[in-house]
Amino acid sequence: MTAPDDPADLPPYAGLDPAGITLVRDSAGAAAARRVLEAADALGFDTESRPTFVRGEASSGPHVVQLATDSHCFLYQVDHLADLADLRAVLESPGLVKAGFGLGDDLRRLASKCDIHCGGVLDLAQLLRPNRREAMGVKKAVAGLLGRRMEKSKRVATTNWASRKLSERQMLYAANDAHAALCVYRAWVAGQAR
């Protein structure tokens, strides 16, 4: 995989539109999402946590868990779900690949806050690292494997992910982080088959 000299010259990564994103805030929504997600062979995976701004302050996240198929992303608002059983079943399934970037903190926080111990996880940041010191980020992987430019707003990244009402910008940001991971995973698998 070679990253382009100037990713700004690449066409933009389109990602999902709002119609392809579902907020999961109740048990009926979690059950419906589980049926869709368990029918997939692989998922894009990420989490979002409300940022901390005070040195030494522990994160209370994750607040949002994103799981994406090729055409849809489910955003689980874990603080507003009374029951995490359906989310736990998907995340702990060892036979369902969940691909994402830099998942170490995500996995620790899920275990600590939600008692969810993920299985079938593939950390693309480690898998695609160009050298032993530097892990690969989603923007560089999207440029190198998909030939697209992915925009990531720091302003949106540092918003309040614990809020009950997420903005459309937050939902698109979160969904496309997970969706891009799945697209990169698919491109990597296709490259391995050559």
Short mmCIF file of N, CA and C in Angstrom, two decimals:
data_model
loop_
_atom_site.label_atom_id
_atom_site.label_comp_id
_atom_site.label_asym_id
_atom_site.label_seq_id
_atom_site.Cartn_x
_atom_site.Cartn_y
_atom_site.Cartn_z
N MET A 1 0.84 -1.17 0.00
CA MET A 1 0.00 0.00 0.00
C MET A 1 0.88 1.24 0.00
N THR A 2 0.66 2.12 -0.92
CA THR A 2 1.40 3.36 -0.96
C THR A 2 0.44 4.53 -0.85
N ALA A 3 0.73 5.42 0.06
CA ALA A 3 -0.09 6.61 0.22
C ALA A 3 0.30 7.63 -0.83
N PRO A 4 -0.64 8.36 -1.37
CA PRO A 4 -0.31 9.37 -2.38
C PRO A 4 0.51 10.50 -1.78
N ASP A 5 1.27 11.18 -2.63
CA ASP A 5 2.10 12.28 -2.16
C ASP A 5 1.25 13.39 -1.55
N ASP A 6 0.13 13.71 -2.20
CA ASP A 6 -0.75 14.77 -1.71
C ASP A 6 -2.19 14.28 -1.72
N PRO A 7 -2.70 13.80 -0.55
CA PRO A 7 -4.07 13.30 -0.49
C PRO A 7 -5.12 14.34 -0.89
N ALA A 8 -4.78 15.63 -0.84
CA ALA A 8 -5.73 16.67 -1.23
C ALA A 8 -6.12 16.55 -2.70
N ASP A 9 -5.28 15.89 -3.50
CA ASP A 9 -5.58 15.70 -4.93
C ASP A 9 -6.57 14.56 -5.17
N LEU A 10 -6.86 13.78 -4.14
CA LEU A 10 -7.75 12.64 -4.30
C LEU A 10 -9.21 13.05 -4.24
N PRO A 11 -10.09 12.28 -4.90
CA PRO A 11 -11.52 12.55 -4.75
C PRO A 11 -11.95 12.24 -3.31
N PRO A 12 -13.01 12.89 -2.84
CA PRO A 12 -13.42 12.68 -1.45
C PRO A 12 -14.02 11.29 -1.21
N TYR A 13 -13.83 10.81 0.00
CA TYR A 13 -14.50 9.59 0.45
C TYR A 13 -15.96 9.95 0.69
N ALA A 14 -16.87 9.30 -0.01
CA ALA A 14 -18.29 9.67 0.06
C ALA A 14 -18.93 9.23 1.37
N GLY A 15 -18.66 8.01 1.80
CA GLY A 15 -19.24 7.51 3.03
C GLY A 15 -20.74 7.32 2.94
N LEU A 16 -21.36 7.21 4.09
CA LEU A 16 -22.80 7.00 4.18
C LEU A 16 -23.52 8.35 4.23
N ASP A 17 -24.77 8.34 3.78
CA ASP A 17 -25.58 9.54 3.96
C ASP A 17 -26.50 9.31 5.17
N PRO A 18 -27.17 10.33 5.65
CA PRO A 18 -27.98 10.20 6.87
C PRO A 18 -29.02 9.08 6.81
N ALA A 19 -29.54 8.76 5.63
CA ALA A 19 -30.53 7.69 5.52
C ALA A 19 -29.94 6.32 5.85
N GLY A 20 -28.63 6.20 5.79
CA GLY A 20 -27.96 4.93 6.08
C GLY A 20 -27.46 4.83 7.51
N ILE A 21 -27.98 5.67 8.39
CA ILE A 21 -27.53 5.69 9.79
C ILE A 21 -28.74 5.55 10.71
N THR A 22 -28.64 4.65 11.67
CA THR A 22 -29.72 4.45 12.64
C THR A 22 -29.18 4.59 14.06
N LEU A 23 -29.82 5.44 14.84
CA LEU A 23 -29.51 5.55 16.27
C LEU A 23 -30.21 4.41 17.01
N VAL A 24 -29.48 3.75 17.88
CA VAL A 24 -30.04 2.65 18.67
C VAL A 24 -30.10 3.11 20.12
N ARG A 25 -31.36 3.31 20.61
CA ARG A 25 -31.55 3.83 21.97
C ARG A 25 -32.52 3.01 22.80
N ASP A 26 -33.06 1.94 22.22
CA ASP A 26 -34.02 1.12 22.99
C ASP A 26 -33.86 -0.34 22.61
N SER A 27 -34.53 -1.21 23.37
CA SER A 27 -34.34 -2.65 23.17
C SER A 27 -34.88 -3.12 21.82
N ALA A 28 -35.95 -2.52 21.33
CA ALA A 28 -36.48 -2.91 20.01
C ALA A 28 -35.47 -2.56 18.92
N GLY A 29 -34.89 -1.38 19.01
CA GLY A 29 -33.88 -0.98 18.03
C GLY A 29 -32.64 -1.84 18.10
N ALA A 30 -32.24 -2.22 19.32
CA ALA A 30 -31.05 -3.07 19.50
C ALA A 30 -31.30 -4.46 18.92
N ALA A 31 -32.50 -5.00 19.09
CA ALA A 31 -32.82 -6.32 18.55
C ALA A 31 -32.84 -6.29 17.02
N ALA A 32 -33.42 -5.24 16.45
CA ALA A 32 -33.47 -5.11 14.99
C ALA A 32 -32.06 -4.95 14.42
N ALA A 33 -31.24 -4.14 15.07
CA ALA A 33 -29.86 -3.95 14.61
C ALA A 33 -29.09 -5.26 14.68
N ARG A 34 -29.28 -6.01 15.74
CA ARG A 34 -28.57 -7.28 15.90
C ARG A 34 -28.86 -8.23 14.75
N ARG A 35 -30.12 -8.30 14.32
CA ARG A 35 -30.47 -9.19 13.20
C ARG A 35 -29.71 -8.80 11.93
N VAL A 36 -29.63 -7.51 11.66
CA VAL A 36 -28.91 -7.04 10.46
C VAL A 36 -27.41 -7.31 10.60
N LEU A 37 -26.85 -6.97 11.74
CA LEU A 37 -25.40 -7.09 11.94
C LEU A 37 -24.93 -8.54 11.93
N GLU A 38 -25.70 -9.43 12.53
CA GLU A 38 -25.29 -10.84 12.57
C GLU A 38 -25.41 -11.52 11.21
N ALA A 39 -26.13 -10.90 10.27
CA ALA A 39 -26.22 -11.46 8.92
C ALA A 39 -25.01 -11.09 8.06
N ALA A 40 -24.20 -10.16 8.54
CA ALA A 40 -23.02 -9.71 7.78
C ALA A 40 -21.84 -10.65 8.03
N ASP A 41 -20.87 -10.62 7.12
CA ASP A 41 -19.65 -11.40 7.30
C ASP A 41 -18.57 -10.60 8.03
N ALA A 42 -18.69 -9.28 7.99
CA ALA A 42 -17.72 -8.40 8.65
C ALA A 42 -18.39 -7.06 8.91
N LEU A 43 -17.87 -6.36 9.93
CA LEU A 43 -18.42 -5.06 10.31
C LEU A 43 -17.29 -4.06 10.50
N GLY A 44 -17.58 -2.80 10.23
CA GLY A 44 -16.69 -1.73 10.65
C GLY A 44 -17.05 -1.39 12.09
N PHE A 45 -16.05 -1.04 12.90
CA PHE A 45 -16.25 -0.89 14.34
C PHE A 45 -15.45 0.30 14.87
N ASP A 46 -16.09 1.08 15.72
CA ASP A 46 -15.42 2.18 16.41
C ASP A 46 -16.28 2.59 17.60
N THR A 47 -15.73 3.43 18.45
CA THR A 47 -16.50 4.02 19.54
C THR A 47 -16.16 5.50 19.63
N GLU A 48 -17.04 6.24 20.27
CA GLU A 48 -16.79 7.65 20.55
C GLU A 48 -17.04 7.89 22.03
N SER A 49 -16.20 8.73 22.62
CA SER A 49 -16.33 9.09 24.03
C SER A 49 -16.28 10.60 24.17
N ARG A 50 -17.05 11.10 25.11
CA ARG A 50 -16.99 12.53 25.42
C ARG A 50 -15.55 12.83 25.83
N PRO A 51 -14.95 13.88 25.27
CA PRO A 51 -13.54 14.17 25.59
C PRO A 51 -13.39 14.66 27.02
N THR A 52 -12.20 14.47 27.54
CA THR A 52 -11.84 15.01 28.85
C THR A 52 -10.90 16.18 28.61
N PHE A 53 -11.04 17.22 29.41
CA PHE A 53 -10.23 18.41 29.20
C PHE A 53 -9.35 18.74 30.41
N VAL A 54 -9.47 17.95 31.47
CA VAL A 54 -8.68 18.18 32.67
C VAL A 54 -7.65 17.08 32.80
N ARG A 55 -6.40 17.45 33.02
CA ARG A 55 -5.32 16.47 33.14
C ARG A 55 -5.66 15.46 34.25
N GLY A 56 -5.52 14.18 33.93
CA GLY A 56 -5.78 13.12 34.90
C GLY A 56 -7.24 12.69 35.00
N GLU A 57 -8.15 13.42 34.33
CA GLU A 57 -9.56 13.05 34.38
C GLU A 57 -9.78 11.78 33.56
N ALA A 58 -10.46 10.81 34.15
CA ALA A 58 -10.73 9.55 33.45
C ALA A 58 -11.93 9.72 32.53
N SER A 59 -11.88 9.08 31.39
CA SER A 59 -13.00 9.11 30.46
C SER A 59 -14.16 8.30 31.02
N SER A 60 -15.37 8.78 30.79
CA SER A 60 -16.57 8.03 31.19
C SER A 60 -17.16 7.27 30.01
N GLY A 61 -16.41 7.19 28.91
CA GLY A 61 -16.89 6.52 27.71
C GLY A 61 -16.64 5.03 27.75
N PRO A 62 -17.07 4.35 26.71
CA PRO A 62 -17.61 4.91 25.48
C PRO A 62 -19.08 5.33 25.65
N HIS A 63 -19.45 6.35 24.87
CA HIS A 63 -20.82 6.82 24.88
C HIS A 63 -21.57 6.39 23.63
N VAL A 64 -20.84 6.21 22.54
CA VAL A 64 -21.43 5.73 21.28
C VAL A 64 -20.57 4.58 20.77
N VAL A 65 -21.24 3.51 20.35
CA VAL A 65 -20.56 2.38 19.69
C VAL A 65 -21.11 2.33 18.27
N GLN A 66 -20.20 2.34 17.29
CA GLN A 66 -20.59 2.31 15.89
C GLN A 66 -20.28 0.95 15.29
N LEU A 67 -21.27 0.35 14.65
CA LEU A 67 -21.10 -0.90 13.90
C LEU A 67 -21.70 -0.71 12.52
N ALA A 68 -20.87 -0.91 11.49
CA ALA A 68 -21.29 -0.62 10.12
C ALA A 68 -21.25 -1.86 9.25
N THR A 69 -22.28 -2.00 8.41
CA THR A 69 -22.26 -2.96 7.32
C THR A 69 -21.82 -2.18 6.07
N ASP A 70 -21.88 -2.82 4.92
CA ASP A 70 -21.48 -2.14 3.69
C ASP A 70 -22.40 -0.96 3.35
N SER A 71 -23.65 -1.00 3.81
CA SER A 71 -24.60 0.04 3.42
C SER A 71 -25.27 0.77 4.57
N HIS A 72 -24.95 0.40 5.81
CA HIS A 72 -25.67 0.98 6.94
C HIS A 72 -24.78 1.02 8.18
N CYS A 73 -25.03 1.97 9.05
CA CYS A 73 -24.31 2.02 10.32
C CYS A 73 -25.30 2.21 11.46
N PHE A 74 -25.10 1.44 12.51
CA PHE A 74 -25.91 1.55 13.72
C PHE A 74 -25.07 2.23 14.79
N LEU A 75 -25.61 3.28 15.37
CA LEU A 75 -24.95 4.03 16.43
C LEU A 75 -25.67 3.72 17.73
N TYR A 76 -25.01 2.96 18.59
CA TYR A 76 -25.57 2.60 19.88
C TYR A 76 -25.21 3.67 20.90
N GLN A 77 -26.21 4.29 21.50
CA GLN A 77 -25.98 5.26 22.57
C GLN A 77 -26.04 4.50 23.89
N VAL A 78 -24.89 4.00 24.33
CA VAL A 78 -24.85 3.04 25.43
C VAL A 78 -25.37 3.62 26.75
N ASP A 79 -25.23 4.91 26.97
CA ASP A 79 -25.73 5.50 28.22
C ASP A 79 -27.25 5.54 28.27
N HIS A 80 -27.89 5.42 27.12
CA HIS A 80 -29.35 5.53 27.05
C HIS A 80 -30.03 4.20 26.76
N LEU A 81 -29.26 3.12 26.76
CA LEU A 81 -29.82 1.78 26.55
C LEU A 81 -29.96 1.09 27.90
N ALA A 82 -31.16 0.61 28.18
CA ALA A 82 -31.40 -0.07 29.46
C ALA A 82 -30.75 -1.45 29.47
N ASP A 83 -30.63 -2.07 28.30
CA ASP A 83 -30.12 -3.44 28.21
C ASP A 83 -29.11 -3.51 27.07
N LEU A 84 -27.92 -4.00 27.37
CA LEU A 84 -26.85 -4.10 26.37
C LEU A 84 -26.69 -5.52 25.82
N ALA A 85 -27.65 -6.40 26.06
CA ALA A 85 -27.50 -7.80 25.68
C ALA A 85 -27.31 -7.99 24.18
N ASP A 86 -28.07 -7.28 23.36
CA ASP A 86 -27.94 -7.45 21.91
C ASP A 86 -26.61 -6.91 21.41
N LEU A 87 -26.19 -5.76 21.92
CA LEU A 87 -24.88 -5.21 21.55
C LEU A 87 -23.78 -6.15 22.01
N ARG A 88 -23.87 -6.66 23.22
CA ARG A 88 -22.87 -7.59 23.75
C ARG A 88 -22.76 -8.83 22.86
N ALA A 89 -23.89 -9.38 22.43
CA ALA A 89 -23.87 -10.59 21.60
C ALA A 89 -23.11 -10.36 20.30
N VAL A 90 -23.32 -9.20 19.68
CA VAL A 90 -22.63 -8.89 18.42
C VAL A 90 -21.14 -8.67 18.68
N LEU A 91 -20.81 -7.87 19.68
CA LEU A 91 -19.41 -7.54 19.92
C LEU A 91 -18.59 -8.73 20.43
N GLU A 92 -19.21 -9.60 21.19
CA GLU A 92 -18.45 -10.73 21.75
C GLU A 92 -18.38 -11.92 20.80
N SER A 93 -19.12 -11.91 19.70
CA SER A 93 -19.11 -13.03 18.75
C SER A 93 -17.72 -13.19 18.12
N PRO A 94 -17.06 -14.34 18.35
CA PRO A 94 -15.72 -14.53 17.80
C PRO A 94 -15.73 -14.78 16.29
N GLY A 95 -16.85 -15.21 15.74
CA GLY A 95 -16.91 -15.54 14.32
C GLY A 95 -17.28 -14.39 13.42
N LEU A 96 -17.59 -13.24 13.98
CA LEU A 96 -17.97 -12.07 13.20
C LEU A 96 -16.84 -11.05 13.29
N VAL A 97 -16.18 -10.78 12.16
CA VAL A 97 -15.06 -9.85 12.12
C VAL A 97 -15.57 -8.43 12.40
N LYS A 98 -14.88 -7.75 13.31
CA LYS A 98 -15.14 -6.35 13.60
C LYS A 98 -13.83 -5.59 13.38
N ALA A 99 -13.75 -4.85 12.28
CA ALA A 99 -12.51 -4.19 11.88
C ALA A 99 -12.59 -2.70 12.19
N GLY A 100 -11.51 -2.19 12.78
CA GLY A 100 -11.45 -0.77 13.10
C GLY A 100 -10.01 -0.33 13.27
N PHE A 101 -9.83 0.92 13.64
CA PHE A 101 -8.50 1.52 13.78
C PHE A 101 -8.24 1.93 15.21
N GLY A 102 -7.07 1.56 15.74
CA GLY A 102 -6.66 1.99 17.07
C GLY A 102 -7.67 1.60 18.14
N LEU A 103 -7.96 0.33 18.23
CA LEU A 103 -9.06 -0.14 19.07
C LEU A 103 -8.69 -0.45 20.52
N GLY A 104 -7.44 -0.28 20.90
CA GLY A 104 -7.01 -0.64 22.26
C GLY A 104 -7.84 0.03 23.35
N ASP A 105 -7.96 1.37 23.29
CA ASP A 105 -8.74 2.09 24.30
C ASP A 105 -10.22 1.73 24.21
N ASP A 106 -10.72 1.57 22.99
CA ASP A 106 -12.14 1.20 22.81
C ASP A 106 -12.45 -0.10 23.53
N LEU A 107 -11.58 -1.09 23.35
CA LEU A 107 -11.81 -2.40 23.95
C LEU A 107 -11.72 -2.34 25.47
N ARG A 108 -10.74 -1.60 25.98
CA ARG A 108 -10.60 -1.46 27.44
C ARG A 108 -11.81 -0.75 28.05
N ARG A 109 -12.26 0.30 27.40
CA ARG A 109 -13.41 1.05 27.93
C ARG A 109 -14.70 0.23 27.87
N LEU A 110 -14.88 -0.53 26.80
CA LEU A 110 -16.07 -1.39 26.71
C LEU A 110 -16.06 -2.44 27.81
N ALA A 111 -14.91 -3.00 28.08
CA ALA A 111 -14.81 -4.01 29.14
C ALA A 111 -15.06 -3.38 30.50
N SER A 112 -14.48 -2.22 30.75
CA SER A 112 -14.58 -1.57 32.05
C SER A 112 -15.98 -1.02 32.31
N LYS A 113 -16.54 -0.31 31.35
CA LYS A 113 -17.82 0.35 31.56
C LYS A 113 -19.01 -0.57 31.36
N CYS A 114 -18.93 -1.43 30.33
CA CYS A 114 -20.11 -2.21 29.92
C CYS A 114 -19.97 -3.70 30.17
N ASP A 115 -18.83 -4.14 30.67
CA ASP A 115 -18.55 -5.57 30.85
C ASP A 115 -18.74 -6.34 29.54
N ILE A 116 -18.28 -5.72 28.44
CA ILE A 116 -18.32 -6.35 27.12
C ILE A 116 -16.87 -6.67 26.73
N HIS A 117 -16.62 -7.94 26.43
CA HIS A 117 -15.28 -8.41 26.07
C HIS A 117 -15.32 -8.86 24.61
N CYS A 118 -14.89 -7.98 23.75
CA CYS A 118 -15.06 -8.16 22.30
C CYS A 118 -14.27 -9.35 21.76
N GLY A 119 -14.85 -10.02 20.79
CA GLY A 119 -14.19 -11.11 20.07
C GLY A 119 -14.21 -10.81 18.58
N GLY A 120 -13.35 -11.47 17.83
CA GLY A 120 -13.33 -11.29 16.38
C GLY A 120 -12.86 -9.92 15.94
N VAL A 121 -12.06 -9.24 16.77
CA VAL A 121 -11.64 -7.87 16.47
C VAL A 121 -10.35 -7.87 15.65
N LEU A 122 -10.31 -7.01 14.65
CA LEU A 122 -9.13 -6.84 13.80
C LEU A 122 -8.76 -5.36 13.83
N ASP A 123 -7.63 -5.05 14.44
CA ASP A 123 -7.18 -3.66 14.51
C ASP A 123 -6.36 -3.35 13.27
N LEU A 124 -6.95 -2.61 12.35
CA LEU A 124 -6.30 -2.29 11.09
C LEU A 124 -5.10 -1.36 11.27
N ALA A 125 -5.09 -0.58 12.35
CA ALA A 125 -3.94 0.30 12.61
C ALA A 125 -2.67 -0.51 12.80
N GLN A 126 -2.79 -1.67 13.42
CA GLN A 126 -1.64 -2.55 13.62
C GLN A 126 -1.36 -3.39 12.38
N LEU A 127 -2.41 -3.90 11.77
CA LEU A 127 -2.26 -4.76 10.60
C LEU A 127 -1.59 -4.05 9.43
N LEU A 128 -1.93 -2.79 9.23
CA LEU A 128 -1.47 -2.05 8.06
C LEU A 128 -0.28 -1.14 8.35
N ARG A 129 0.31 -1.23 9.53
CA ARG A 129 1.37 -0.30 9.91
C ARG A 129 2.52 -0.36 8.91
N PRO A 130 2.95 0.81 8.41
CA PRO A 130 4.01 0.84 7.42
C PRO A 130 5.39 0.51 7.99
N ASN A 131 5.57 0.68 9.28
CA ASN A 131 6.82 0.29 9.93
C ASN A 131 6.49 -0.06 11.38
N ARG A 132 7.45 -0.54 12.09
CA ARG A 132 7.18 -1.04 13.45
C ARG A 132 6.80 0.07 14.44
N ARG A 133 7.19 1.30 14.17
CA ARG A 133 6.95 2.38 15.13
C ARG A 133 5.62 3.09 14.93
N GLU A 134 5.13 3.13 13.72
CA GLU A 134 4.00 4.00 13.40
C GLU A 134 2.76 3.18 12.99
N ALA A 135 1.68 3.34 13.76
CA ALA A 135 0.43 2.67 13.40
C ALA A 135 -0.26 3.46 12.29
N MET A 136 -1.02 2.76 11.46
CA MET A 136 -1.73 3.37 10.34
C MET A 136 -3.05 3.95 10.82
N GLY A 137 -3.34 5.19 10.44
CA GLY A 137 -4.63 5.82 10.78
C GLY A 137 -5.63 5.65 9.65
N VAL A 138 -6.88 5.92 9.95
CA VAL A 138 -7.94 5.72 8.97
C VAL A 138 -7.78 6.63 7.76
N LYS A 139 -7.38 7.89 7.95
CA LYS A 139 -7.25 8.80 6.82
C LYS A 139 -6.18 8.32 5.84
N LYS A 140 -5.04 7.89 6.38
CA LYS A 140 -3.95 7.41 5.52
C LYS A 140 -4.34 6.10 4.82
N ALA A 141 -5.05 5.24 5.53
CA ALA A 141 -5.48 3.97 4.93
C ALA A 141 -6.52 4.19 3.83
N VAL A 142 -7.44 5.11 4.05
CA VAL A 142 -8.45 5.42 3.03
C VAL A 142 -7.76 5.97 1.78
N ALA A 143 -6.75 6.82 1.97
CA ALA A 143 -6.00 7.36 0.82
C ALA A 143 -5.24 6.25 0.11
N GLY A 144 -4.54 5.41 0.86
CA GLY A 144 -3.67 4.40 0.27
C GLY A 144 -4.41 3.23 -0.36
N LEU A 145 -5.44 2.73 0.31
CA LEU A 145 -6.14 1.55 -0.19
C LEU A 145 -7.36 1.88 -1.05
N LEU A 146 -8.02 2.99 -0.76
CA LEU A 146 -9.24 3.33 -1.49
C LEU A 146 -9.04 4.45 -2.50
N GLY A 147 -7.89 5.14 -2.42
CA GLY A 147 -7.65 6.25 -3.33
C GLY A 147 -8.62 7.41 -3.12
N ARG A 148 -8.99 7.63 -1.86
CA ARG A 148 -9.95 8.68 -1.51
C ARG A 148 -9.38 9.55 -0.39
N ARG A 149 -9.90 10.75 -0.29
CA ARG A 149 -9.51 11.69 0.75
C ARG A 149 -10.62 11.71 1.80
N MET A 150 -10.26 11.39 3.04
CA MET A 150 -11.25 11.38 4.12
C MET A 150 -11.05 12.60 4.99
N GLU A 151 -12.09 13.38 5.13
CA GLU A 151 -12.06 14.56 6.00
C GLU A 151 -12.53 14.14 7.39
N LYS A 152 -11.81 14.59 8.42
CA LYS A 152 -12.19 14.32 9.81
C LYS A 152 -12.11 15.62 10.58
N SER A 153 -13.24 16.11 11.02
CA SER A 153 -13.31 17.38 11.71
C SER A 153 -12.94 17.21 13.19
N LYS A 154 -11.87 17.89 13.60
CA LYS A 154 -11.48 17.86 15.02
C LYS A 154 -12.56 18.51 15.87
N ARG A 155 -13.24 19.49 15.31
CA ARG A 155 -14.32 20.16 16.03
C ARG A 155 -15.44 19.18 16.37
N VAL A 156 -15.81 18.33 15.42
CA VAL A 156 -16.86 17.34 15.67
C VAL A 156 -16.33 16.25 16.60
N ALA A 157 -15.08 15.85 16.41
CA ALA A 157 -14.49 14.78 17.22
C ALA A 157 -14.51 15.11 18.70
N THR A 158 -14.41 16.39 19.05
CA THR A 158 -14.33 16.79 20.45
C THR A 158 -15.66 17.31 21.00
N THR A 159 -16.76 16.91 20.40
CA THR A 159 -18.08 17.31 20.89
C THR A 159 -18.54 16.37 22.00
N ASN A 160 -19.69 16.65 22.56
CA ASN A 160 -20.23 15.85 23.66
C ASN A 160 -20.94 14.61 23.13
N TRP A 161 -20.24 13.50 23.12
CA TRP A 161 -20.80 12.24 22.62
C TRP A 161 -21.75 11.61 23.62
N ALA A 162 -21.79 12.11 24.84
CA ALA A 162 -22.71 11.57 25.85
C ALA A 162 -24.11 12.18 25.74
N SER A 163 -24.26 13.19 24.91
CA SER A 163 -25.55 13.85 24.76
C SER A 163 -26.61 12.89 24.23
N ARG A 164 -27.82 13.01 24.74
CA ARG A 164 -28.91 12.16 24.25
C ARG A 164 -29.24 12.48 22.80
N LYS A 165 -29.12 13.74 22.41
CA LYS A 165 -29.42 14.15 21.04
C LYS A 165 -28.12 14.44 20.31
N LEU A 166 -27.78 13.59 19.36
CA LEU A 166 -26.58 13.79 18.54
C LEU A 166 -26.96 14.61 17.31
N SER A 167 -26.07 15.50 16.90
CA SER A 167 -26.30 16.28 15.68
C SER A 167 -26.08 15.40 14.45
N GLU A 168 -26.56 15.86 13.33
CA GLU A 168 -26.33 15.13 12.08
C GLU A 168 -24.84 15.04 11.78
N ARG A 169 -24.09 16.09 12.09
CA ARG A 169 -22.64 16.07 11.86
C ARG A 169 -21.96 15.02 12.73
N GLN A 170 -22.39 14.90 13.98
CA GLN A 170 -21.84 13.86 14.86
C GLN A 170 -22.16 12.48 14.30
N MET A 171 -23.41 12.28 13.88
CA MET A 171 -23.81 10.96 13.38
C MET A 171 -23.03 10.59 12.13
N LEU A 172 -22.85 11.53 11.22
CA LEU A 172 -22.07 11.25 10.00
C LEU A 172 -20.62 10.96 10.33
N TYR A 173 -20.04 11.74 11.23
CA TYR A 173 -18.65 11.53 11.63
C TYR A 173 -18.48 10.12 12.21
N ALA A 174 -19.32 9.77 13.16
CA ALA A 174 -19.22 8.47 13.83
C ALA A 174 -19.47 7.32 12.86
N ALA A 175 -20.52 7.44 12.06
CA ALA A 175 -20.86 6.36 11.13
C ALA A 175 -19.76 6.15 10.10
N ASN A 176 -19.21 7.23 9.60
CA ASN A 176 -18.21 7.08 8.54
C ASN A 176 -16.86 6.61 9.06
N ASP A 177 -16.56 6.82 10.33
CA ASP A 177 -15.36 6.21 10.91
C ASP A 177 -15.47 4.68 10.83
N ALA A 178 -16.62 4.15 11.22
CA ALA A 178 -16.82 2.70 11.19
C ALA A 178 -16.95 2.19 9.76
N HIS A 179 -17.68 2.92 8.92
CA HIS A 179 -17.88 2.49 7.53
C HIS A 179 -16.56 2.48 6.76
N ALA A 180 -15.74 3.51 6.97
CA ALA A 180 -14.44 3.57 6.29
C ALA A 180 -13.56 2.39 6.69
N ALA A 181 -13.62 2.02 7.97
CA ALA A 181 -12.83 0.87 8.44
C ALA A 181 -13.25 -0.40 7.70
N LEU A 182 -14.54 -0.59 7.52
CA LEU A 182 -15.00 -1.77 6.79
C LEU A 182 -14.55 -1.72 5.33
N CYS A 183 -14.63 -0.56 4.69
CA CYS A 183 -14.19 -0.43 3.30
C CYS A 183 -12.70 -0.73 3.16
N VAL A 184 -11.90 -0.24 4.10
CA VAL A 184 -10.47 -0.52 4.08
C VAL A 184 -10.22 -2.01 4.29
N TYR A 185 -10.94 -2.62 5.22
CA TYR A 185 -10.80 -4.06 5.45
C TYR A 185 -11.12 -4.83 4.17
N ARG A 186 -12.20 -4.47 3.49
CA ARG A 186 -12.57 -5.17 2.24
C ARG A 186 -11.47 -5.01 1.19
N ALA A 187 -10.91 -3.81 1.06
CA ALA A 187 -9.84 -3.58 0.09
C ALA A 187 -8.60 -4.39 0.45
N TRP A 188 -8.29 -4.46 1.74
CA TRP A 188 -7.13 -5.25 2.18
C TRP A 188 -7.34 -6.73 1.87
N VAL A 189 -8.54 -7.27 2.14
CA VAL A 189 -8.84 -8.68 1.86
C VAL A 189 -8.71 -8.93 0.36
N ALA A 190 -9.25 -8.03 -0.46
CA ALA A 190 -9.17 -8.19 -1.91
C ALA A 190 -7.71 -8.19 -2.38
N GLY A 191 -6.89 -7.35 -1.76
CA GLY A 191 -5.46 -7.31 -2.10
C GLY A 191 -4.74 -8.57 -1.71
N GLN A 192 -5.14 -9.22 -0.61
CA GLN A 192 -4.52 -10.46 -0.18
C GLN A 192 -4.86 -11.61 -1.12
N ALA A 193 -6.02 -11.52 -1.77
CA ALA A 193 -6.47 -12.59 -2.67
C ALA A 193 -5.73 -12.56 -4.01
N ARG A 194 -5.06 -11.45 -4.31
CA ARG A 194 -4.35 -11.34 -5.60
C ARG A 194 -3.08 -12.13 -5.61
#
